[in-house]
């Protein structure tokens, strides 16, 4: 049963996953920094918050994506 859900081969290249991760995280840094700036009113503190939180989130997002690449549940087989 587990063999029907988990695959040993990745569905996308690692370079693609890294590129997706970095693009997404750059966008999230911008959003987090703007929200932090509105809340704390200090651009320097907002940048520190935006960068620190997104460095951690980048790593966790990449690991999350790579894990899901090995789960075949909900993915159609190629024709």
CSV table of C-alpha atoms in Angstrom, one decimal:
chain,number,residue,atom,x,y,z
A,1,UNK,CA,0.0,0.0,0.0
A,2,UNK,CA,2.8,2.4,0.9
A,3,UNK,CA,4.4,1.7,-2.5
A,4,UNK,CA,1.3,3.2,-4.2
A,5,UNK,CA,1.8,6.5,-2.3
A,6,UNK,CA,5.6,7.0,-2.1
A,7,UNK,CA,8.0,7.1,-5.1
A,8,UNK,CA,11.8,6.9,-5.1
A,9,UNK,CA,12.1,9.2,-8.1
A,10,UNK,CA,11.6,12.9,-8.0
A,11,UNK,CA,8.9,14.4,-10.2
A,12,UNK,CA,10.8,17.6,-10.8
A,13,UNK,CA,14.5,18.4,-11.0
A,14,UNK,CA,16.2,19.7,-7.9
A,15,UNK,CA,17.3,22.8,-9.8
A,16,UNK,CA,13.7,23.6,-10.5
A,17,UNK,CA,12.7,23.1,-6.9
A,18,UNK,CA,15.5,25.4,-5.8
A,19,UNK,CA,14.5,28.1,-8.3
A,20,UNK,CA,10.9,27.9,-7.2
A,21,UNK,CA,11.9,28.1,-3.6
A,22,UNK,CA,14.1,31.1,-4.1
A,23,UNK,CA,11.6,33.0,-6.2
A,24,UNK,CA,8.8,32.3,-3.7
A,25,UNK,CA,10.9,33.3,-0.7
A,26,UNK,CA,12.0,36.6,-2.3
A,27,UNK,CA,8.4,37.5,-2.7
A,28,UNK,CA,7.7,36.4,0.9
A,29,UNK,CA,10.6,38.5,2.2
A,30,UNK,CA,9.0,41.6,0.6
A,31,UNK,CA,5.6,40.8,2.1
A,32,UNK,CA,7.0,40.0,5.5
A,33,UNK,CA,9.1,43.2,5.6
A,34,UNK,CA,6.2,45.4,4.6
A,35,UNK,CA,3.9,43.9,7.2
A,36,UNK,CA,6.7,44.1,9.9
A,37,UNK,CA,7.3,47.8,8.9
A,38,UNK,CA,3.6,48.6,9.3
A,39,UNK,CA,3.6,46.9,12.7
A,40,UNK,CA,6.9,48.1,14.2
A,41,UNK,CA,7.3,51.3,12.3
A,42,UNK,CA,11.1,50.8,11.8
A,43,UNK,CA,12.5,49.9,8.4
A,44,UNK,CA,15.7,48.3,9.8
A,45,UNK,CA,13.8,46.1,12.3
A,46,UNK,CA,11.4,45.2,9.6
A,47,UNK,CA,14.2,44.1,7.2
A,48,UNK,CA,15.8,42.0,10.0
A,49,UNK,CA,12.4,40.3,10.7
A,50,UNK,CA,11.8,39.8,7.0
A,51,UNK,CA,15.2,38.3,6.3
A,52,UNK,CA,15.5,36.1,9.5
A,53,UNK,CA,12.1,34.5,9.3
A,54,UNK,CA,12.4,33.8,5.6
A,55,UNK,CA,15.9,32.2,5.9
A,56,UNK,CA,14.3,29.6,8.1
A,57,UNK,CA,11.2,29.3,6.0
A,58,UNK,CA,13.3,28.8,2.8
A,59,UNK,CA,14.9,25.7,4.2
A,60,UNK,CA,11.7,24.2,5.5
A,61,UNK,CA,9.9,25.0,2.2
A,62,UNK,CA,12.6,23.2,0.2
A,63,UNK,CA,12.5,20.2,2.4
A,64,UNK,CA,8.7,20.2,2.2
A,65,UNK,CA,8.7,20.3,-1.6
A,66,UNK,CA,11.3,17.6,-1.9
A,67,UNK,CA,9.3,15.3,0.4
A,68,UNK,CA,6.1,15.8,-1.7
A,69,UNK,CA,8.1,15.0,-4.8
A,70,UNK,CA,8.3,11.4,-3.5
A,71,UNK,CA,4.6,11.1,-2.8
A,72,UNK,CA,2.6,9.9,-5.7
A,73,UNK,CA,-0.8,10.2,-4.1
A,74,UNK,CA,-3.0,12.5,-6.3
A,75,UNK,CA,-0.5,12.5,-9.3
A,76,UNK,CA,-1.6,11.0,-12.6
A,77,UNK,CA,0.6,8.6,-14.3
A,78,UNK,CA,2.1,9.9,-17.6
A,79,UNK,CA,0.2,8.8,-20.6
